[in-house]
């Protein structure tokens, strides 16, 4: 069984578009993503008994490319553990933003930095939490202007229960990703408090 958690060629297309103004992607990366990766994925899909993916756009792309027939591909969504179901919170002025994701270009971190910097200048009470970055806090903070860094908290890794607590404390979930197969952080947020998503 081949399980896609975001279809690599679609991810690559979005990244190629995003990097066009900055001179594009390196030839090595393009060789990997435009020749080697599709060859390996196509070979794996054609020999697999079943293929799963997270959304209908990816399923349609797999079939369109001829990597798998419609009868061998299924949609299989992320599950949500029961502890993320949060009680309704009383309305209040937003003070804390939560970004959950790796510190990668594809996750829209440049847009996050620019947007939070602008928001921080207009709203001195606003704070940003970046969780699950998988890179050290200093590396994440280096991308923010020095004036807003004290208002950004970074958790490179978190246990599930600690993550649930961050969801409870946050007022707004931000998801600036350029491409997602199926955004697990956003789905957790919607499940936890659908009236504010």
Coordinates of C-alpha atoms in Angstrom, one line a residue:
X1 CA 0.0 0.0 0.0
X2 CA 1.3 3.4 -0.9
X3 CA 0.0 6.3 1.3
X4 CA 0.4 9.9 0.2
X5 CA 0.3 12.6 2.8
X6 CA 0.6 15.3 0.2
X7 CA 1.4 14.5 -3.5
X8 CA 5.0 15.4 -4.1
X9 CA 4.6 16.7 -7.8
X10 CA 1.8 19.1 -6.7
X11 CA 3.9 20.3 -3.8
X12 CA 6.8 20.9 -6.3
X13 CA 4.6 22.8 -8.7
X14 CA 3.5 25.2 -5.9
X15 CA 7.1 25.6 -4.7
X16 CA 8.4 26.3 -8.3
X17 CA 5.8 29.0 -8.7
X18 CA 6.6 30.6 -5.4
X19 CA 10.4 30.6 -6.0
X20 CA 10.2 32.0 -9.6
X21 CA 10.7 35.6 -8.6
X22 CA 13.7 34.7 -6.5
X23 CA 15.6 33.0 -9.4
X24 CA 13.9 29.6 -9.3
X25 CA 14.9 26.3 -7.8
X26 CA 18.4 24.7 -8.2
X27 CA 18.9 22.4 -11.1
X28 CA 19.6 19.5 -8.6
X29 CA 16.3 20.0 -6.8
X30 CA 14.5 20.3 -10.2
X31 CA 16.2 17.1 -11.4
X32 CA 15.1 15.3 -8.3
X33 CA 11.5 16.6 -8.3
X34 CA 10.8 16.7 -12.0
X35 CA 12.5 13.4 -13.1
X36 CA 13.6 11.1 -10.4
X37 CA 10.8 11.5 -7.9
X38 CA 8.0 11.1 -10.5
X39 CA 9.7 8.0 -11.8
X40 CA 10.0 6.4 -8.4
X41 CA 6.4 7.4 -7.4
X42 CA 5.0 6.1 -10.7
X43 CA 6.8 2.8 -10.3
X44 CA 5.7 2.4 -6.7
X45 CA 2.0 3.2 -7.5
X46 CA 1.9 0.9 -10.5
X47 CA 3.0 -2.1 -8.4
X48 CA 1.0 -1.3 -5.3
X49 CA -2.2 -3.1 -4.4
X50 CA -3.8 0.1 -3.0
X51 CA -2.9 3.8 -3.1
X52 CA -4.3 6.2 -0.6
X53 CA -4.3 10.0 -0.6
X54 CA -5.8 12.8 1.4
X55 CA -8.0 14.7 -1.0
X56 CA -9.8 14.4 -4.3
X57 CA -7.5 16.7 -6.2
X58 CA -4.5 14.4 -5.5
X59 CA -6.6 11.3 -6.3
X60 CA -7.6 12.9 -9.7
X61 CA -3.9 13.8 -10.4
X62 CA -2.7 10.3 -9.7
X63 CA -5.3 8.9 -12.1
X64 CA -4.6 11.6 -14.7
X65 CA -0.9 10.8 -14.7
X66 CA -1.7 7.1 -15.2
X67 CA 0.1 6.1 -12.0
X68 CA -3.0 4.3 -10.7
X69 CA -6.4 3.3 -11.9
X70 CA -9.5 4.7 -10.2
X71 CA -10.4 1.3 -8.7
X72 CA -7.1 1.2 -6.8
X73 CA -7.0 4.6 -5.2
X74 CA -8.9 5.7 -2.0
X75 CA -9.3 8.8 0.0
X76 CA -8.1 8.3 3.5
X77 CA -8.4 11.4 5.8
X78 CA -6.4 12.1 8.9
X79 CA -8.1 11.1 12.1
X80 CA -8.6 13.5 15.1
X81 CA -7.9 12.2 18.6
X82 CA -10.7 12.8 21.1
X83 CA -8.5 15.1 23.3
X84 CA -8.6 17.8 20.7
X85 CA -12.3 18.4 21.2
X86 CA -12.2 21.6 23.1
X87 CA -15.0 23.3 25.1
X88 CA -16.4 26.5 23.6
X89 CA -14.5 29.6 24.7
X90 CA -16.1 32.9 25.6
X91 CA -15.6 35.6 23.1
X92 CA -12.7 37.9 23.8
X93 CA -10.3 40.2 22.0
X94 CA -7.7 38.2 20.1
X95 CA -4.3 38.3 21.7
X96 CA -2.6 35.1 20.7
X97 CA -2.0 33.6 17.2
X98 CA -0.9 30.0 16.8
X99 CA 1.1 28.6 13.8
X100 CA 1.6 24.9 13.8
X101 CA 4.0 23.6 11.2
X102 CA 7.6 23.0 10.2
X103 CA 9.7 26.0 9.4
X104 CA 9.7 25.5 5.6
X105 CA 9.1 27.8 2.7
X106 CA 6.1 25.6 1.6
X107 CA 4.5 26.2 5.0
X108 CA 4.3 30.0 4.1
X109 CA 6.7 31.1 6.9
X110 CA 7.8 34.2 5.0
X111 CA 4.1 35.3 4.8
X112 CA 3.7 34.5 8.4
X113 CA 6.7 36.7 9.4
X114 CA 5.5 39.6 7.2
X115 CA 1.9 39.4 8.4
X116 CA 2.8 39.1 12.1
X117 CA 5.3 41.9 11.9
X118 CA 2.6 44.2 10.4
X119 CA 0.0 43.0 13.0
X120 CA 2.4 43.4 15.8
X121 CA 3.1 47.0 14.9
X122 CA -0.7 47.8 14.9
X123 CA -1.6 45.6 18.0
X124 CA 1.0 45.8 20.8
X125 CA -0.9 43.1 22.8
X126 CA -0.7 40.5 20.0
X127 CA 1.6 37.4 20.5
X128 CA 2.5 34.6 18.1
X129 CA 3.3 31.0 19.0
X130 CA 5.1 28.8 16.5
X131 CA 4.9 25.2 17.3
X132 CA 6.3 22.0 15.7
X133 CA 8.9 24.0 13.7
X134 CA 11.4 21.1 14.0
X135 CA 14.2 23.7 13.9
X136 CA 15.7 25.5 17.0
X137 CA 13.9 28.6 18.3
X138 CA 16.8 30.9 17.5
X139 CA 16.7 29.9 13.8
X140 CA 12.9 30.7 13.7
X141 CA 13.3 34.0 15.6
X142 CA 16.1 35.1 13.3
X143 CA 13.6 35.6 10.5
X144 CA 11.6 38.1 12.5
X145 CA 12.6 41.7 12.9
X146 CA 14.3 42.3 16.3
X147 CA 11.5 44.5 17.5
X148 CA 8.9 41.7 17.4
X149 CA 11.0 38.8 18.4
X150 CA 10.2 39.1 22.2
X151 CA 6.5 38.6 21.2
X152 CA 7.2 35.3 19.4
X153 CA 7.4 32.0 21.3
X154 CA 8.8 28.9 19.5
X155 CA 8.3 25.2 20.4
X156 CA 10.3 23.1 18.0
X157 CA 8.7 19.9 19.3
X158 CA 5.7 19.2 21.5
X159 CA 4.0 16.3 23.1
X160 CA 0.3 15.8 22.0
X161 CA -1.2 17.0 25.3
X162 CA 1.0 20.1 25.3
X163 CA -0.2 20.8 21.8
X164 CA -3.8 20.5 22.9
X165 CA -3.1 23.1 25.6
X166 CA -1.6 25.5 23.0
X167 CA -4.9 25.2 21.0
X168 CA -6.8 26.0 24.1
X169 CA -4.8 29.1 24.8
X170 CA -4.8 30.4 21.2
X171 CA -7.4 32.9 19.9
X172 CA -6.6 32.5 16.2
X173 CA -5.1 29.6 14.2
X174 CA -3.0 30.8 11.2
X175 CA -2.2 28.4 8.3
X176 CA -0.3 30.3 5.6
X177 CA 0.8 27.1 3.7
X178 CA 1.3 27.3 0.0
X179 CA 0.2 23.7 -0.5
X180 CA -1.2 21.0 1.8
X181 CA -2.5 17.6 1.1
X182 CA -4.8 17.8 4.1
X183 CA -3.8 20.3 6.8
X184 CA -3.9 18.4 10.1
X185 CA -3.3 21.5 12.2
X186 CA -6.2 23.3 10.6
X187 CA -8.5 20.2 10.9
X188 CA -7.6 19.9 14.6
X189 CA -8.5 23.6 15.0
X190 CA -11.8 23.3 13.2
X191 CA -12.7 20.2 15.2
X192 CA -11.8 21.8 18.4
X193 CA -13.8 25.0 17.9
X194 CA -15.7 25.2 14.7
X195 CA -17.4 28.5 15.4
X196 CA -14.1 30.4 15.3
X197 CA -12.3 28.7 12.4

